[in-house]
mmCIF file of C-alpha atoms and ligand atoms in Angstrom:
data_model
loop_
_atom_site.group_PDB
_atom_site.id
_atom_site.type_symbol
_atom_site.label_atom_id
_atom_site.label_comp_id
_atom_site.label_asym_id
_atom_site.label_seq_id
_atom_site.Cartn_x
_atom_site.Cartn_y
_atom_site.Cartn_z
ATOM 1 C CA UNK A 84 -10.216 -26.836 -34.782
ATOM 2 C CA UNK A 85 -9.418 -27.632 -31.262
ATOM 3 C CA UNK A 86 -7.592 -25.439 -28.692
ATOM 4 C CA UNK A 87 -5.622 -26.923 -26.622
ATOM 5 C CA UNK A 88 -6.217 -25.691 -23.120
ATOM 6 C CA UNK A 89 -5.132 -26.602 -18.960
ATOM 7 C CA UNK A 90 -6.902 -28.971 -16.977
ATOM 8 C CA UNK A 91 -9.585 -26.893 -15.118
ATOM 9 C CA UNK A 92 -8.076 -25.210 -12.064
ATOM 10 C CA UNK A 93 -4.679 -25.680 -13.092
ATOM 11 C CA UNK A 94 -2.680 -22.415 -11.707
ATOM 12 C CA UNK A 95 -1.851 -19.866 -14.346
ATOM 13 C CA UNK A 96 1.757 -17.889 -14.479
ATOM 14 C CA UNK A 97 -0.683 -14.439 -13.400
ATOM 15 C CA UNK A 98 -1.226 -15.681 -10.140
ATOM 16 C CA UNK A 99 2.489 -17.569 -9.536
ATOM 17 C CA UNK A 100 4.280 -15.185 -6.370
ATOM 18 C CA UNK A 101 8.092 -14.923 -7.253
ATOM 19 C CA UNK A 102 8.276 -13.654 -3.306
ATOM 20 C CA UNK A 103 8.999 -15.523 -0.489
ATOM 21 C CA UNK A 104 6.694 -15.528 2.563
ATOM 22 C CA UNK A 105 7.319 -12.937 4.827
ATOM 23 C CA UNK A 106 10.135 -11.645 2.734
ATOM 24 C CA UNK A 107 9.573 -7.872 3.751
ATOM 25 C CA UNK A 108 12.341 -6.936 2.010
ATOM 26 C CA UNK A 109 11.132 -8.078 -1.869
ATOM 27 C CA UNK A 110 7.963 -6.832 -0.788
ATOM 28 C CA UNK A 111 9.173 -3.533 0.019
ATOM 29 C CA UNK A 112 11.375 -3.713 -3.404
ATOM 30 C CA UNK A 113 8.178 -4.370 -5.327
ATOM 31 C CA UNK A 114 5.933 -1.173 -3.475
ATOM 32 C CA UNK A 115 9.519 0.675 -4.746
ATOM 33 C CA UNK A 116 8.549 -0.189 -8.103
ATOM 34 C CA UNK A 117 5.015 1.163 -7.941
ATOM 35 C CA UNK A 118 6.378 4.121 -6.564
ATOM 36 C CA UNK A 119 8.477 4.552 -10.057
ATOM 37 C CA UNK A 120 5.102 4.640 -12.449
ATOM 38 C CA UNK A 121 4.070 7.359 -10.167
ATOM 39 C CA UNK A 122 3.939 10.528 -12.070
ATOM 40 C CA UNK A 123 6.857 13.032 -10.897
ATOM 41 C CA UNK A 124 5.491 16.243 -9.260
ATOM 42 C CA UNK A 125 6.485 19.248 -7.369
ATOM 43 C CA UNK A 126 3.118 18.764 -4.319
ATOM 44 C CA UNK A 127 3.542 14.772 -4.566
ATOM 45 C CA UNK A 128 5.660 12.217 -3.111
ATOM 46 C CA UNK A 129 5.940 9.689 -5.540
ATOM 47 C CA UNK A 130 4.950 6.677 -2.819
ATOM 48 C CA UNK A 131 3.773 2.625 -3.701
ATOM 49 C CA UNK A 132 2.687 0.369 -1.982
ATOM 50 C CA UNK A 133 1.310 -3.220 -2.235
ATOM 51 C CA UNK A 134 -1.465 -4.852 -0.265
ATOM 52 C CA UNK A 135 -0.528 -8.675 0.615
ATOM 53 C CA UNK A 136 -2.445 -11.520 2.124
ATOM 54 C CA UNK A 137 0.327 -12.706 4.558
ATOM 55 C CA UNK A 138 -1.268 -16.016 5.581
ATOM 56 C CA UNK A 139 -1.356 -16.669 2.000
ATOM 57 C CA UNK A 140 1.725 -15.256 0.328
ATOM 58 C CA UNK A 141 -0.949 -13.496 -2.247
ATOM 59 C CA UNK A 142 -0.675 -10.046 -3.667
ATOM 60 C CA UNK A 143 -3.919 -8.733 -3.112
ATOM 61 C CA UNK A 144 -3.526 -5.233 -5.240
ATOM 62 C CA UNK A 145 -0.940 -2.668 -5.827
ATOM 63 C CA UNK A 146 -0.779 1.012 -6.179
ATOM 64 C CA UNK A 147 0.827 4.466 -6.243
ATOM 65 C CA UNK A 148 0.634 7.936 -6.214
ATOM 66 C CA UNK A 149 -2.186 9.146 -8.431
ATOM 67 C CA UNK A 150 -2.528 6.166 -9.579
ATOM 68 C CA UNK A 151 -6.210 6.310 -9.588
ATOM 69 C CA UNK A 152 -7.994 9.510 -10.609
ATOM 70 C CA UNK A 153 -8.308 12.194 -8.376
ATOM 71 C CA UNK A 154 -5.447 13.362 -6.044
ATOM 72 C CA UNK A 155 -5.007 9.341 -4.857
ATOM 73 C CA UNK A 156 -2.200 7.839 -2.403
ATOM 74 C CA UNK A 157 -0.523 4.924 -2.818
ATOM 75 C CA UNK A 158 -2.275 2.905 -0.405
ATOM 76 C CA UNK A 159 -5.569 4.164 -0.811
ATOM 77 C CA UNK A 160 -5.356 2.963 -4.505
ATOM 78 C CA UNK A 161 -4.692 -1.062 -3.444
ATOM 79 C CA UNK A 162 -7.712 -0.602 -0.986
ATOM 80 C CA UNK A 163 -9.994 1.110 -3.742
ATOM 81 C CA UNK A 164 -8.585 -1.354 -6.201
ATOM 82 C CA UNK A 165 -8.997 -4.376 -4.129
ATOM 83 C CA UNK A 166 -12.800 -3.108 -2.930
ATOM 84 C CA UNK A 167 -13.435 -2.590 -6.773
ATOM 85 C CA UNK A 168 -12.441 -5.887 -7.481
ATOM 86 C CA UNK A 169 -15.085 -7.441 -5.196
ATOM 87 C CA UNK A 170 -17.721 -4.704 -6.304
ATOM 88 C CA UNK A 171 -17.979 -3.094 -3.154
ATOM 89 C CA UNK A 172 -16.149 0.896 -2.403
ATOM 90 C CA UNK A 173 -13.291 1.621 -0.634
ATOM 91 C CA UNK A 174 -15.519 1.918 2.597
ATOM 92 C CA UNK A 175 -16.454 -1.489 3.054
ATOM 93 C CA UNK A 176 -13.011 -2.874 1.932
ATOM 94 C CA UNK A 177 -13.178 -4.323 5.236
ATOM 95 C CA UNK A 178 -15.705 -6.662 4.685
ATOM 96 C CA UNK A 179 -13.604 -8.709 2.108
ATOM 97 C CA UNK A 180 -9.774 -7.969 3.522
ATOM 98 C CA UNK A 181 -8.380 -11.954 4.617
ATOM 99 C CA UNK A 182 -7.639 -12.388 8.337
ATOM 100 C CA UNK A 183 -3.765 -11.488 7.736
ATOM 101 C CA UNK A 184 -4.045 -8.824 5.684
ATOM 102 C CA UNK A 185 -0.497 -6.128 5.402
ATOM 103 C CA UNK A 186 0.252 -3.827 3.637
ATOM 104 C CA UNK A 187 4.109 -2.276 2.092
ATOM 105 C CA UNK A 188 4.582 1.269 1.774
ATOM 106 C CA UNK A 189 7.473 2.845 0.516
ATOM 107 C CA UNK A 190 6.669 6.068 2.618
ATOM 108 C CA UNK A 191 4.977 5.902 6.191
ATOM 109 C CA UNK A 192 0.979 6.420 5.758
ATOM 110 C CA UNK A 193 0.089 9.814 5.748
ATOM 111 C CA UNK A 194 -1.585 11.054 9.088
ATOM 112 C CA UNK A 195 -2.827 14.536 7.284
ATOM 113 C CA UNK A 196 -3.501 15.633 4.177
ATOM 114 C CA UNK A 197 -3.678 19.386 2.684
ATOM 115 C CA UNK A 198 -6.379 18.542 0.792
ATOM 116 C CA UNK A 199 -9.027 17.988 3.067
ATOM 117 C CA UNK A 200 -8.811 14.172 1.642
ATOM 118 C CA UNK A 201 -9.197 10.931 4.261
ATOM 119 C CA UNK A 202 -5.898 10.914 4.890
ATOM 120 C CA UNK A 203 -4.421 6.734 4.213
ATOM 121 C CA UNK A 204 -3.864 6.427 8.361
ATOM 122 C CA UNK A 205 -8.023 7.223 8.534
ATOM 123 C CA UNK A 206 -8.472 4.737 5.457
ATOM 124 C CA UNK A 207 -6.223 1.831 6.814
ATOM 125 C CA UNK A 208 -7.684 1.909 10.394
ATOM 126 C CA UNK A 209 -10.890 2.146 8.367
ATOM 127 C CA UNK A 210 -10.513 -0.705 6.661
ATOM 128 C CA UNK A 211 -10.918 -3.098 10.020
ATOM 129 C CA UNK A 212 -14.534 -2.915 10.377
ATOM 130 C CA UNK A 213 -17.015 -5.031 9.374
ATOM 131 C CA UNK A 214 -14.637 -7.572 8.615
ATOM 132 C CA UNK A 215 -11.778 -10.434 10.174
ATOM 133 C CA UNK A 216 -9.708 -8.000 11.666
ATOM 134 C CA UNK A 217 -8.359 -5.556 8.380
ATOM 135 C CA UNK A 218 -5.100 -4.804 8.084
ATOM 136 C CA UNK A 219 -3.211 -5.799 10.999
ATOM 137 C CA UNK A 220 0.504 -4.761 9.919
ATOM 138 C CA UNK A 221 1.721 -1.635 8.097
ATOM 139 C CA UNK A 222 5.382 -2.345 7.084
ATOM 140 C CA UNK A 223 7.341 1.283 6.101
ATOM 141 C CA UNK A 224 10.016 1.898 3.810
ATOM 142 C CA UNK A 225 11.033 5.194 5.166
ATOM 143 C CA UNK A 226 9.423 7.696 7.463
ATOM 144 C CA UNK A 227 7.587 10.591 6.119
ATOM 145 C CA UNK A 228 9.703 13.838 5.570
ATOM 146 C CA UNK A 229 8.218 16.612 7.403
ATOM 147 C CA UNK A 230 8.622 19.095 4.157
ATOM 148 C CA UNK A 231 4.623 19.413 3.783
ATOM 149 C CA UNK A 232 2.580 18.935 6.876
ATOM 150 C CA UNK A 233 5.471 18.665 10.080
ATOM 151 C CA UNK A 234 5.791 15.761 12.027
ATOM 152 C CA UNK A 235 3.321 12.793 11.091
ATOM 153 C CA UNK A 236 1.301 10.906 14.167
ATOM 154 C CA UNK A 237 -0.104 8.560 12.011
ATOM 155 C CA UNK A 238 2.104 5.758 13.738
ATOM 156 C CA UNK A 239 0.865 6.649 16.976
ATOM 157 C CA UNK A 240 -2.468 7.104 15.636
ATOM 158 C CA UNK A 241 -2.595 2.862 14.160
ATOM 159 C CA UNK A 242 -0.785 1.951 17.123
ATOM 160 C CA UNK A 243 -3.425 2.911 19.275
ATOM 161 C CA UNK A 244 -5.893 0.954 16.908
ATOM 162 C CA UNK A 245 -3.709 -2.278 17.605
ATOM 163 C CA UNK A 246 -1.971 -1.764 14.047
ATOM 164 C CA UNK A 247 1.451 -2.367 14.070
ATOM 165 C CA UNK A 248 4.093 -0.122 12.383
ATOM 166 C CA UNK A 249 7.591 -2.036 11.022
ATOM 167 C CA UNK A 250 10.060 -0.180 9.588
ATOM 168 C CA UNK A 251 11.859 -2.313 6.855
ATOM 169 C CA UNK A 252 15.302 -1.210 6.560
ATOM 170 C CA UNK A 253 18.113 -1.066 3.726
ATOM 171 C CA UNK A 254 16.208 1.072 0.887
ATOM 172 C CA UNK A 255 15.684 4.123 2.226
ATOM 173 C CA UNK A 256 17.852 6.335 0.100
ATOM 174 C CA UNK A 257 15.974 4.486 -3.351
ATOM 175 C CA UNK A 258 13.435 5.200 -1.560
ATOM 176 C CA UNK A 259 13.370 8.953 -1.225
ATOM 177 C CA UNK A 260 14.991 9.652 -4.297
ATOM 178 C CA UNK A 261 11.913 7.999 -5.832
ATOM 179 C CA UNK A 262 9.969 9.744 -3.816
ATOM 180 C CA UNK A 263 11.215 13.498 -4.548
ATOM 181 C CA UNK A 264 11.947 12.891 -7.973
ATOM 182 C CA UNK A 265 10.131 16.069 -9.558
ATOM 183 C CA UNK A 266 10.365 18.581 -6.442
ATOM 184 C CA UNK A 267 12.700 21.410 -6.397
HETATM 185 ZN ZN1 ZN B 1253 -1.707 9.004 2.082
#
């Protein structure tokens, strides 16, 4: 019996990108659709978010809102999952991030967290050391409402660590209804 199979290297569908370069605006369409698996809750924004190699046009990992277990943010779950998949933890994510690494977030990073947790501005200015530079562009969906911990100085905050904020506009009311679906 013989299976027929590819020429070795030959590109599989898995790793075909249906987005353009620098097409923030699919990008920010597909970190709205991580937001939807996110589990609805009264204490959550439901937020995604999707980590992308921009020299390369390559997805790198995706996530959401307790996505991961424990009480996990979008974007910490693409840097845990993209750390996991090069065997190393979300502390030395750094190490392995390309040169032109972004990353899409429906919501604007969190600068605080209740919890006590890293909050994801800590994690995202983190994830620039011991590596080619980390993630040198956060693009934003919509700014964070100030319902559970006031104003957020997160962009100030990554600014200051040469980490530049872009809001991308046009889906901010998906957005936020995503995002306070299960809240009074
Ligand atoms: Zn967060």
């Amino acid at each position: 019996m013989c299976i027929q199979q590819g020429p070795p290297g030959s590109s599989s569908d898995e790793s075909f990108n249906p987005i353009a370069p620098l097409d923030h605006e699919a990008y920010m369409r597909l970190a709205l659709s991580e937001a939807h698996e996110s589990p609805p809750k009264p204490s959550n924004f439901r937020v995604g978010a999707v980590l992308v190699d921009e020299g390369s046009n390559k997805v790198l990992a995706t996530g959401y809102t307790l996505e991961l277990p424990g009480n996990t943010h979008a974007e910490q779950c693409c840097l845990q999952k993209f750390a996991q998949s090069h065997d190393l933890p979300e502390e030395r994510v750094g190490e392995v991030l390309p040169e032109n690494t972004v990353i899409y977030t429906t919501m604007e990073p969190c600068g605080l967290r209740l919890s006590g947790n890293l909050p994801c501005v800590e994690r995202i200015i983190r994830a620039r050391e011991g590596g080619k530079g980390g993630i040198s562009k956060v693009y934003l969906g919509v700014k964070e409402p100030e319902k559970f911990v006031g104003e957020n100085k997160g962009r100030t905050k990554l600014g200051e660590h040469g980490i530049e904020c872009i809001h991308v506009p046009g889906l901010e009311e998906q957005i936020l209804n995503v995002a306070t679906a299960g809240h009074e």
